[in-house]
Amino acid sequence: MARSSLASGTGKRARSAERPSSGQGRPAAARPDGTRPGHTPPPDWRPRVDPGPLLPDREPYRLLGTPAVADLDPQLLRELYGQLVRGRRYNRQATALTQQGRLAVYPSTTGQEACEVAAALALRPQDWLFPSYRDTLAVVARGVDPAEALTLLRGDWHSGYDPRATKVAPLSTPLATQLPHAVGLAHAARLRGDDTVALALVGDGGTSEGDFHEALNFAAVWKAPVVFLVQNNGFAISVPLDKQTAAPSLAHKAVGYGMPGRLVDGNDAPAVHQVLCEAVEHARAGGGPTLVEALTYRVDAHTNADDATRYRDDAEVEPWRAHDPVALLERELRERGLIDDAGIRAVEAAAEEMAARLREEMNAEPVLDPMELFDHVYAEKTSQLREQAAQLRAELDAEEE
Amino acid sequence: MARSSLASGTGKRARSAERPSSGQGRPAAARPDGTRPGHTPPPDWRPRVDPGPLLPDREPYRLLGTPAVADLDPQLLRELYGQLVRGRRYNRQATALTQQGRLAVYPSTTGQEACEVAAALALRPQDWLFPSYRDTLAVVARGVDPAEALTLLRGDWHSGYDPRATKVAPLSTPLATQLPHAVGLAHAARLRGDDTVALALVGDGGTSEGDFHEALNFAAVWKAPVVFLVQNNGFAISVPLDKQTAAPSLAHKAVGYGMPGRLVDGNDAPAVHQVLCEAVEHARAGGGPTLVEALTYRVDAHTNADDATRYRDDAEVEPWRAHDPVALLERELRERGLIDDAGIRAVEAAAEEMAARLREEMNAEPVLDPMELFDHVYAEKTSQLREQAAQLRAELDAEEE
Amino acid sequence: MGTATAPAPAPATRKPATMAQALRQAMRDALAEDRDVHVMGEDVGTLGGVFRVTDGLAAEFGPERVTDTPLAEAGILGTAVGMAMYGLRPVVEMQFDAFAYPAMEQLISHVSRMRNRTRGALPMPITIRVPYGGGIGGVEHHSDSSEAYYLHTPGLHVVTPATVADAYGLLRAAIASDDPVVFLEPKRLYWGKADWSADAPETVPPLGRAVVRRAGTSATLITYGPSVPVCLEAAEAARQEGWDLEVVDLRSLMPFDDETVCASVRRTGRAIVVHESAGFCGTGAEIAARVSERCFHHLEAPVLRVAGFDIPYPPPMLERHHLPGVDRVLDAVARLQWEGN
Amino acid sequence: MGTATAPAPAPATRKPATMAQALRQAMRDALAEDRDVHVMGEDVGTLGGVFRVTDGLAAEFGPERVTDTPLAEAGILGTAVGMAMYGLRPVVEMQFDAFAYPAMEQLISHVSRMRNRTRGALPMPITIRVPYGGGIGGVEHHSDSSEAYYLHTPGLHVVTPATVADAYGLLRAAIASDDPVVFLEPKRLYWGKADWSADAPETVPPLGRAVVRRAGTSATLITYGPSVPVCLEAAEAARQEGWDLEVVDLRSLMPFDDETVCASVRRTGRAIVVHESAGFCGTGAEIAARVSERCFHHLEAPVLRVAGFDIPYPPPMLERHHLPGVDRVLDAVARLQWEGN
Ligand SMILES: Cc1ncc(C[n+]2csc(CCOP(=O)(O)OP(=O)(O)O)c2C)c(N)n1
Ligand SMILES: Cc1ncc(C[n+]2csc(CCOP(=O)(O)OP(=O)(O)O)c2C)c(N)n1
Ligand SMILES: [Mg+2]
Ligand SMILES: [Mg+2]
């Protein structure tokens, strides 16, 4: 049990590159590299893939404000902008609905609209989106009805839209648990010969969960056509990133799975969109999964029920307001003359219309049938559930009398 | 939902390094780097640590057969050798005991003795070892009684030694679940101001489990004094490494946690020992955790109950037999004149003696008290357990009549 | 049970306190008295927990004693196991009932078995606080009652308070216990107030003692946690129908207080178990089975169960149809085969 | 139950087959008939599983249909969920009972709830095969009986065969089910042989039907899986004492066949539930509770339970003291308050 004298005890680490190579007299003749015959390396070893290309971008990838933005399709930029404005308005409206008691709770993505919108727009019709609980906006941007997307948070049922019809998985409340689902679905599609890609969203906090790890590993081993987008918005409720990870960046986790990692400015909508499109098409082409980390910020509190002043200063939020995804794209569009005041007013009017329709729909009292509680537990009710349904039926009838 | 025209669709990835930088005429004056004022990077971003130093060795680190071995303490080399021979003998003896029905099962570490022994010898008395189910040999090399270490596998109780007295955690059957324990213990020691380090062992298969991920992440965030040694022996039962991971190496996983990764020839006992000692002392000095991947090979079947011919050829095993940890070190010692035939015979005789004692102890029928089943479930028996114990007592009494 | 009772009460004036405050006080006192006590979990530090139960503790005891962990429940419980191996007494918070599931492997395979595995060498003095149950309008995964999983896992204690005073006393006892205790906190009772004094908390019996909350003669309602107030209300309402119901608050589900429960049922001759979680293989199954066996010749009617339906916890707008309420309890009382029925 | 019965039997000669062989045949037939069926798990491919239950399937159907996964149970079940979302029918193997615990989160939060969550849009036709139970001399974590956890989780079916023919039929029905089925395979019956024909497997009733394995009049033994042979043996032994015991093999624990069970108990007036897993909050609790309620006026004695003790599963050299054996069953029968007792 004694500690040997071999340990340097200094904590310094001898890297292979730094290996002492000045050999003194050796019993057997040394090879040019200093090793002696009969002393072989482990037989099976070779680097399995070159880690170099897997390493993420040195700095967050950006397009807005760079020369490269000139190459982008103006139509796309306008579409992104329209969705951003609509998304911002959606977040505001949904938060207002919580104050009016029309929604139980709403986790806002104000400040994160670029990620939400770009994720939805990066997909083709046959692709699937796997949102986390915060990503109602991505679900809506993908085309799900704005009110149906809020069913979970209003509380009349769990998932309000049809995942098969919309190709949007249910909003996943248990963090990171939706990631293996995305991998499994993408894998299944590939086995069937379909060219479907799955895009899964997760937060910075969610990367700490075991399911994150298992999902990324399965995806890489199976070369599943799946893209993981981590929205690093700086917080998991109150817990800042530096209590969550010590990694150089979350995108660096990709290397350990053997997939490429990308780092992108999450408030630069065209940049997020481009990086995601590249990853999605790479997956579609059989290249396997990608991990994308988008750097963004949760400008609102965790939810309307949260008090963010308990864990952060407004001073921390300010610079992010200055780096606002909507404003950034608007400036670019204006500078390039791709939009004018009238164009902006039109976009805002469309967003207002969406908000008005949403308000109206959410103000209608949902019609609920308590008996539905028993309808979907199994394909067919068990005799146990038939008995329990009869009990509730009787209670409801008695109430009505 | 439509796919935008922005995506290149080629699957090619624009790296930040490859970003188009040739700017045409731009609406606003560009900065030297091509970006324009008002277009800022995400405010909070900086690379959290430099990933460079975290990247593992380019090739498995080796000492045997290299000039560097001349700097090692001959006494240590002999100690390692003695333990390797003893370990090899222990593996053989334990496997024989399964054939004689004295052990329920034995997962052998033949071929992996260098890792097992080096792990035990890298620790100081105040340190803790967290073995996986396969690591009986490391437990014994740490000083636990060779027969007590086999209690689990003989089946008279679960853990046969006192973990507090020996500073060896119970052999952990559920894979990777012991890793968070090691982190917690190391963290607790640090909080108490003790200079204890925990060394946790896990297999290549075990790295796929969520607990592996969560443990490494906690360790890095907490800067816990813990070292993770992955024995990559090529297989998880029948599943080869390439169905387990697509990573460049398992050591590359370190980068994603922000801890250094090391890659070492797992059959080179002095190299494993040195790398582990450095990592252990680095942790002790407050430097935080290290992930070490040792490349080795499971020469025997998974356990005595396994039939390895179902999933691998003998041709695959052969080169590893040639890269045998005992033979490698023996050659080095002989070449350096650090051991002669007599010395080897002495080492072998000591190993034989250990084996003979083990045989004897394992041949004795253990004395078991069925009533002990109720003794350690809680600090004090619940009334429920008192009733159940009384029932068993009555049954046993009736049997005796 | 290796538990401590709370410190002896000193005379003090009581004032209204919530269960959340009493729980916080219990942790505060435990942290102050024993430097081995550590509080850890998601958001328990700076934020003070999503229910504010740990509010102020990090400020008072520092981030090493009250720690915001990474977001990984298995990691939280798994590292707590290691801390306990070293002699600490971790108090772990699972943010919500359903978010404790990722930690099931650590709970079942290690927390509950480590003492037994090592013949007592490695006890696991870990308290696992789990806000549980429904009735708060929570969205999916925020209203589960998972006590039956824990109860079916030998080696765990399972405790749940229904009053402000018990919240303090039972949590002190749980933290003081040398065995792992799953401490279930009824979310919808967090903000209920009662007159209570932090300076003179009542002493409580060791874990494993039920209490008769209301004496009665017609039948016994056996219940715990969030269903205790429901049963007390039902008992009041039942007086109008001529039933005088006894209400037993189990407080500790494991160890289970057979003595108090069976004494009550033998006295009344009738029993109903009331709880929120799904009935099938739930706590009520165990209680009905053991009461039926132990009190067989005293029973005038079968032991009935009023439990949640065997369905996933419903969306908030439908939860009232799922939760056992006063009416459902009274319906069950009416089915207890009274003379002339 | 949305289940299919096995294909109609064609005349064929029966020969001895093991339960492992019948299970393999069931998967083979399902794989051959339905290209959406996929078998996945640790070592199920090349090796054919540690119990060889999937032996030869990878060779026959290829590694995309019969897949060796990475070593991560939550990942296995979680990816199976995604595969089921796309319309496949994954048959997942958990290598041993206790190694299914890391997948509990996926099981409880998703597998069991996805259909309900999505109003039927995303059914989960997943079969989760779990070798379970003790009596094989397994070291720690290799002998658990975890059915009660599954039974307490609404949305899951739980099935366990006790005979070679049922192994085939129930597994076919499980794979054909549009709902998730936890399929518990009694390890110690894997190698038991019975005359059976792969060409003419018996048809089996849909999931949810118990069967009377032995008719009797004195009392009913209610049991399943590995305890069925124990009960049959006990029933034989009991004849010498003058008791004629009926043995009900539940086969399907959820749905639970109240009809068959209660009909039997009403006939015999006495009942004992026998199973290996810990008694507290175990399957026996549910059965005793519901039988006591439903057959109250027919019961001559309380429903008794013969179950594993409430302790972690013992080391192999002590397991026989834990497992409910013939003697313990007979002791319980003797306690059934016979005339003159
Ligand atoms: C498994 C699980 N544990 C805990 C929670 C409770 N919870 C809800 S949101 C949240 C923080 C999530 O942070 P992050 O992943 O960064 O996503 P963000 O909220 O920032 O979008 C927590 C802890 C949960 N939903 N699921
Ligand atoms: C959580 C868990 N799942 C499955 C098993 C069953 N099992 C025992 S050993 C083994 C393979 C382990 O492979 P690896 O981690 O490489 O370690 P090695 O056996 O090579 O030492 C498996 C799957 C287990 N013990 N624990
Ligand atoms: Mg976040
Ligand atoms: Mg291995």
PDB file of N, CA and C in Angstrom, chain A residues 203-259:
ATOM      1  N   GLY A 203     -30.865  22.501 -23.057  1.00  0.00           N
ATOM      2  CA  GLY A 203     -30.243  23.662 -22.428  1.00  0.00           C
ATOM      3  C   GLY A 203     -28.857  23.352 -21.904  1.00  0.00           C
ATOM      4  N   ASP A 204     -28.150  24.394 -21.509  1.00  0.00           N
ATOM      5  CA  ASP A 204     -26.823  24.191 -20.933  1.00  0.00           C
ATOM      6  C   ASP A 204     -26.911  23.300 -19.697  1.00  0.00           C
ATOM      7  N   GLY A 205     -27.918  23.533 -18.866  1.00  0.00           N
ATOM      8  CA  GLY A 205     -28.067  22.692 -17.682  1.00  0.00           C
ATOM      9  C   GLY A 205     -28.300  21.242 -18.059  1.00  0.00           C
ATOM     10  N   GLY A 206     -29.098  21.028 -19.064  1.00  0.00           N
ATOM     11  CA  GLY A 206     -29.425  19.669 -19.485  1.00  0.00           C
ATOM     12  C   GLY A 206     -28.225  18.846 -19.926  1.00  0.00           C
ATOM     13  N   THR A 207     -27.137  19.520 -20.301  1.00  0.00           N
ATOM     14  CA  THR A 207     -25.960  18.755 -20.733  1.00  0.00           C
ATOM     15  C   THR A 207     -25.325  17.979 -19.582  1.00  0.00           C
ATOM     16  N   SER A 208     -25.692  18.319 -18.349  1.00  0.00           N
ATOM     17  CA  SER A 208     -25.109  17.595 -17.205  1.00  0.00           C
ATOM     18  C   SER A 208     -25.775  16.253 -16.950  1.00  0.00           C
ATOM     19  N   GLU A 209     -26.942  16.037 -17.535  1.00  0.00           N
ATOM     20  CA  GLU A 209     -27.684  14.811 -17.279  1.00  0.00           C
ATOM     21  C   GLU A 209     -27.063  13.613 -17.999  1.00  0.00           C
ATOM     22  N   GLY A 210     -27.171  12.463 -17.378  1.00  0.00           N
ATOM     23  CA  GLY A 210     -26.685  11.245 -17.999  1.00  0.00           C
ATOM     24  C   GLY A 210     -27.315  10.970 -19.354  1.00  0.00           C
ATOM     25  N   ASP A 211     -28.563  11.339 -19.536  1.00  0.00           N
ATOM     26  CA  ASP A 211     -29.227  11.072 -20.807  1.00  0.00           C
ATOM     27  C   ASP A 211     -28.587  11.845 -21.962  1.00  0.00           C
ATOM     28  N   PHE A 212     -28.045  13.010 -21.670  1.00  0.00           N
ATOM     29  CA  PHE A 212     -27.319  13.765 -22.692  1.00  0.00           C
ATOM     30  C   PHE A 212     -26.161  12.909 -23.216  1.00  0.00           C
ATOM     31  N   HIS A 213     -25.403  12.394 -22.299  1.00  0.00           N
ATOM     32  CA  HIS A 213     -24.228  11.576 -22.612  1.00  0.00           C
ATOM     33  C   HIS A 213     -24.607  10.321 -23.395  1.00  0.00           C
ATOM     34  N   GLU A 214     -25.592   9.635 -22.909  1.00  0.00           N
ATOM     35  CA  GLU A 214     -25.967   8.373 -23.545  1.00  0.00           C
ATOM     36  C   GLU A 214     -26.510   8.627 -24.948  1.00  0.00           C
ATOM     37  N   ALA A 215     -27.270   9.694 -25.093  1.00  0.00           N
ATOM     38  CA  ALA A 215     -27.840  10.011 -26.406  1.00  0.00           C
ATOM     39  C   ALA A 215     -26.735  10.343 -27.407  1.00  0.00           C
ATOM     40  N   LEU A 216     -25.811  11.194 -27.011  1.00  0.00           N
ATOM     41  CA  LEU A 216     -24.753  11.578 -27.951  1.00  0.00           C
ATOM     42  C   LEU A 216     -23.894  10.373 -28.316  1.00  0.00           C
ATOM     43  N   ASN A 217     -23.665   9.515 -27.337  1.00  0.00           N
ATOM     44  CA  ASN A 217     -22.847   8.343 -27.623  1.00  0.00           C
ATOM     45  C   ASN A 217     -23.542   7.389 -28.585  1.00  0.00           C
ATOM     46  N   PHE A 218     -24.818   7.112 -28.327  1.00  0.00           N
ATOM     47  CA  PHE A 218     -25.563   6.251 -29.255  1.00  0.00           C
ATOM     48  C   PHE A 218     -25.566   6.863 -30.655  1.00  0.00           C
ATOM     49  N   ALA A 219     -25.792   8.156 -30.720  1.00  0.00           N
ATOM     50  CA  ALA A 219     -25.874   8.814 -32.022  1.00  0.00           C
ATOM     51  C   ALA A 219     -24.577   8.650 -32.800  1.00  0.00           C
ATOM     52  N   ALA A 220     -23.465   8.838 -32.122  1.00  0.00           N
ATOM     53  CA  ALA A 220     -22.175   8.757 -32.804  1.00  0.00           C
ATOM     54  C   ALA A 220     -21.867   7.319 -33.218  1.00  0.00           C
ATOM     55  N   VAL A 221     -22.128   6.372 -32.333  1.00  0.00           N
ATOM     56  CA  VAL A 221     -21.839   4.973 -32.652  1.00  0.00           C
ATOM     57  C   VAL A 221     -22.726   4.505 -33.810  1.00  0.00           C
ATOM     58  N   TRP A 222     -23.979   4.915 -33.790  1.00  0.00           N
ATOM     59  CA  TRP A 222     -24.915   4.500 -34.838  1.00  0.00           C
ATOM     60  C   TRP A 222     -24.841   5.406 -36.063  1.00  0.00           C
ATOM     61  N   LYS A 223     -24.059   6.452 -36.004  1.00  0.00           N
ATOM     62  CA  LYS A 223     -24.035   7.463 -37.071  1.00  0.00           C
ATOM     63  C   LYS A 223     -25.459   7.894 -37.416  1.00  0.00           C
ATOM     64  N   ALA A 224     -26.218   8.149 -36.410  1.00  0.00           N
ATOM     65  CA  ALA A 224     -27.622   8.516 -36.622  1.00  0.00           C
ATOM     66  C   ALA A 224     -27.719   9.935 -37.159  1.00  0.00           C
ATOM     67  N   PRO A 225     -28.693  10.185 -38.051  1.00  0.00           N
ATOM     68  CA  PRO A 225     -28.860  11.529 -38.605  1.00  0.00           C
ATOM     69  C   PRO A 225     -29.577  12.449 -37.622  1.00  0.00           C
ATOM     70  N   VAL A 226     -28.829  12.932 -36.666  1.00  0.00           N
ATOM     71  CA  VAL A 226     -29.415  13.760 -35.622  1.00  0.00           C
ATOM     72  C   VAL A 226     -28.476  14.922 -35.324  1.00  0.00           C
ATOM     73  N   VAL A 227     -29.068  16.050 -35.009  1.00  0.00           N
ATOM     74  CA  VAL A 227     -28.299  17.244 -34.656  1.00  0.00           C
ATOM     75  C   VAL A 227     -28.733  17.676 -33.267  1.00  0.00           C
ATOM     76  N   PHE A 228     -27.757  17.939 -32.415  1.00  0.00           N
ATOM     77  CA  PHE A 228     -28.046  18.397 -31.057  1.00  0.00           C
ATOM     78  C   PHE A 228     -27.727  19.880 -30.975  1.00  0.00           C
ATOM     79  N   LEU A 229     -28.718  20.660 -30.603  1.00  0.00           N
ATOM     80  CA  LEU A 229     -28.485  22.091 -30.414  1.00  0.00           C
ATOM     81  C   LEU A 229     -28.583  22.419 -28.931  1.00  0.00           C
ATOM     82  N   VAL A 230     -27.459  22.796 -28.347  1.00  0.00           N
ATOM     83  CA  VAL A 230     -27.458  23.258 -26.956  1.00  0.00           C
ATOM     84  C   VAL A 230     -27.636  24.766 -26.965  1.00  0.00           C
ATOM     85  N   GLN A 231     -28.717  25.222 -26.390  1.00  0.00           N
ATOM     86  CA  GLN A 231     -28.862  26.666 -26.192  1.00  0.00           C
ATOM     87  C   GLN A 231     -28.231  27.000 -24.856  1.00  0.00           C
ATOM     88  N   ASN A 232     -27.034  27.502 -24.912  1.00  0.00           N
ATOM     89  CA  ASN A 232     -26.352  27.926 -23.696  1.00  0.00           C
ATOM     90  C   ASN A 232     -26.805  29.344 -23.386  1.00  0.00           C
ATOM     91  N   ASN A 233     -27.803  29.420 -22.521  1.00  0.00           N
ATOM     92  CA  ASN A 233     -28.351  30.735 -22.171  1.00  0.00           C
ATOM     93  C   ASN A 233     -27.850  31.204 -20.812  1.00  0.00           C
ATOM     94  N   GLY A 234     -26.774  30.584 -20.356  1.00  0.00           N
ATOM     95  CA  GLY A 234     -26.082  31.084 -19.177  1.00  0.00           C
ATOM     96  C   GLY A 234     -26.582  30.553 -17.854  1.00  0.00           C
ATOM     97  N   PHE A 235     -27.791  30.014 -17.828  1.00  0.00           N
ATOM     98  CA  PHE A 235     -28.369  29.599 -16.552  1.00  0.00           C
ATOM     99  C   PHE A 235     -29.201  28.336 -16.658  1.00  0.00           C
ATOM    100  N   ALA A 236     -29.178  27.584 -15.602  1.00  0.00           N
ATOM    101  CA  ALA A 236     -30.170  26.549 -15.367  1.00  0.00           C
ATOM    102  C   ALA A 236     -30.954  27.055 -14.156  1.00  0.00           C
ATOM    103  N   ILE A 237     -32.106  27.583 -14.394  1.00  0.00           N
ATOM    104  CA  ILE A 237     -32.826  28.367 -13.382  1.00  0.00           C
ATOM    105  C   ILE A 237     -31.847  29.383 -12.787  1.00  0.00           C
ATOM    106  N   SER A 238     -31.358  29.137 -11.567  1.00  0.00           N
ATOM    107  CA  SER A 238     -30.470  30.121 -10.921  1.00  0.00           C
ATOM    108  C   SER A 238     -29.000  29.761 -11.042  1.00  0.00           C
ATOM    109  N   VAL A 239     -28.724  28.591 -11.588  1.00  0.00           N
ATOM    110  CA  VAL A 239     -27.347  28.090 -11.540  1.00  0.00           C
ATOM    111  C   VAL A 239     -26.585  28.514 -12.795  1.00  0.00           C
ATOM    112  N   PRO A 240     -25.542  29.312 -12.618  1.00  0.00           N
ATOM    113  CA  PRO A 240     -24.791  29.798 -13.778  1.00  0.00           C
ATOM    114  C   PRO A 240     -23.897  28.705 -14.354  1.00  0.00           C
ATOM    115  N   LEU A 241     -23.467  28.943 -15.574  1.00  0.00           N
ATOM    116  CA  LEU A 241     -22.733  27.920 -16.306  1.00  0.00           C
ATOM    117  C   LEU A 241     -21.496  27.398 -15.560  1.00  0.00           C
ATOM    118  N   ASP A 242     -20.826  28.263 -14.818  1.00  0.00           N
ATOM    119  CA  ASP A 242     -19.573  27.785 -14.210  1.00  0.00           C
ATOM    120  C   ASP A 242     -19.808  26.851 -13.022  1.00  0.00           C
ATOM    121  N   LYS A 243     -21.041  26.746 -12.575  1.00  0.00           N
ATOM    122  CA  LYS A 243     -21.334  25.686 -11.599  1.00  0.00           C
ATOM    123  C   LYS A 243     -21.844  24.439 -12.319  1.00  0.00           C
ATOM    124  N   GLN A 244     -21.993  24.534 -13.623  1.00  0.00           N
ATOM    125  CA  GLN A 244     -22.557  23.438 -14.404  1.00  0.00           C
ATOM    126  C   GLN A 244     -21.468  22.650 -15.120  1.00  0.00           C
ATOM    127  N   THR A 245     -20.424  23.319 -15.513  1.00  0.00           N
ATOM    128  CA  THR A 245     -19.381  22.665 -16.296  1.00  0.00           C
ATOM    129  C   THR A 245     -18.071  23.410 -16.167  1.00  0.00           C
ATOM    130  N   ALA A 246     -16.983  22.680 -16.348  1.00  0.00           N
ATOM    131  CA  ALA A 246     -15.658  23.296 -16.389  1.00  0.00           C
ATOM    132  C   ALA A 246     -15.067  23.155 -17.790  1.00  0.00           C
ATOM    133  N   ALA A 247     -15.868  22.762 -18.743  1.00  0.00           N
ATOM    134  CA  ALA A 247     -15.363  22.516 -20.097  1.00  0.00           C
ATOM    135  C   ALA A 247     -14.957  23.819 -20.780  1.00  0.00           C
ATOM    136  N   PRO A 248     -14.015  23.745 -21.725  1.00  0.00           N
ATOM    137  CA  PRO A 248     -13.649  24.940 -22.487  1.00  0.00           C
ATOM    138  C   PRO A 248     -14.889  25.572 -23.117  1.00  0.00           C
ATOM    139  N   SER A 249     -15.724  24.738 -23.681  1.00  0.00           N
ATOM    140  CA  SER A 249     -17.046  25.157 -24.149  1.00  0.00           C
ATOM    141  C   SER A 249     -17.879  23.896 -24.165  1.00  0.00           C
ATOM    142  N   LEU A 250     -19.182  24.045 -24.199  1.00  0.00           N
ATOM    143  CA  LEU A 250     -20.024  22.844 -24.251  1.00  0.00           C
ATOM    144  C   LEU A 250     -19.820  22.120 -25.577  1.00  0.00           C
ATOM    145  N   ALA A 251     -19.481  22.871 -26.605  1.00  0.00           N
ATOM    146  CA  ALA A 251     -19.244  22.259 -27.906  1.00  0.00           C
ATOM    147  C   ALA A 251     -18.051  21.306 -27.877  1.00  0.00           C
ATOM    148  N   HIS A 252     -17.139  21.529 -26.943  1.00  0.00           N
ATOM    149  CA  HIS A 252     -15.991  20.630 -26.831  1.00  0.00           C
ATOM    150  C   HIS A 252     -16.376  19.220 -26.422  1.00  0.00           C
ATOM    151  N   LYS A 253     -17.564  19.068 -25.870  1.00  0.00           N
ATOM    152  CA  LYS A 253     -17.998  17.723 -25.498  1.00  0.00           C
ATOM    153  C   LYS A 253     -18.087  16.816 -26.731  1.00  0.00           C
ATOM    154  N   ALA A 254     -18.290  17.418 -27.885  1.00  0.00           N
ATOM    155  CA  ALA A 254     -18.435  16.631 -29.113  1.00  0.00           C
ATOM    156  C   ALA A 254     -17.254  15.690 -29.339  1.00  0.00           C
ATOM    157  N   VAL A 255     -16.067  16.188 -29.055  1.00  0.00           N
ATOM    158  CA  VAL A 255     -14.847  15.411 -29.326  1.00  0.00           C
ATOM    159  C   VAL A 255     -14.893  14.049 -28.645  1.00  0.00           C
ATOM    160  N   GLY A 256     -15.372  14.039 -27.421  1.00  0.00           N
ATOM    161  CA  GLY A 256     -15.410  12.799 -26.648  1.00  0.00           C
ATOM    162  C   GLY A 256     -16.396  11.776 -27.179  1.00  0.00           C
ATOM    163  N   TYR A 257     -17.244  12.190 -28.092  1.00  0.00           N
ATOM    164  CA  TYR A 257     -18.152  11.235 -28.729  1.00  0.00           C
ATOM    165  C   TYR A 257     -17.726  10.917 -30.149  1.00  0.00           C
ATOM    166  N   GLY A 258     -16.741  11.657 -30.639  1.00  0.00           N
ATOM    167  CA  GLY A 258     -16.323  11.433 -32.010  1.00  0.00           C
ATOM    168  C   GLY A 258     -17.243  12.078 -33.017  1.00  0.00           C
ATOM    169  N   MET A 259     -17.845  13.185 -32.629  1.00  0.00           N
ATOM    170  CA  MET A 259     -18.655  13.930 -33.596  1.00  0.00           C
ATOM    171  C   MET A 259     -18.154  15.368 -33.629  1.00  0.00           C
TER     172      MET A 259
END
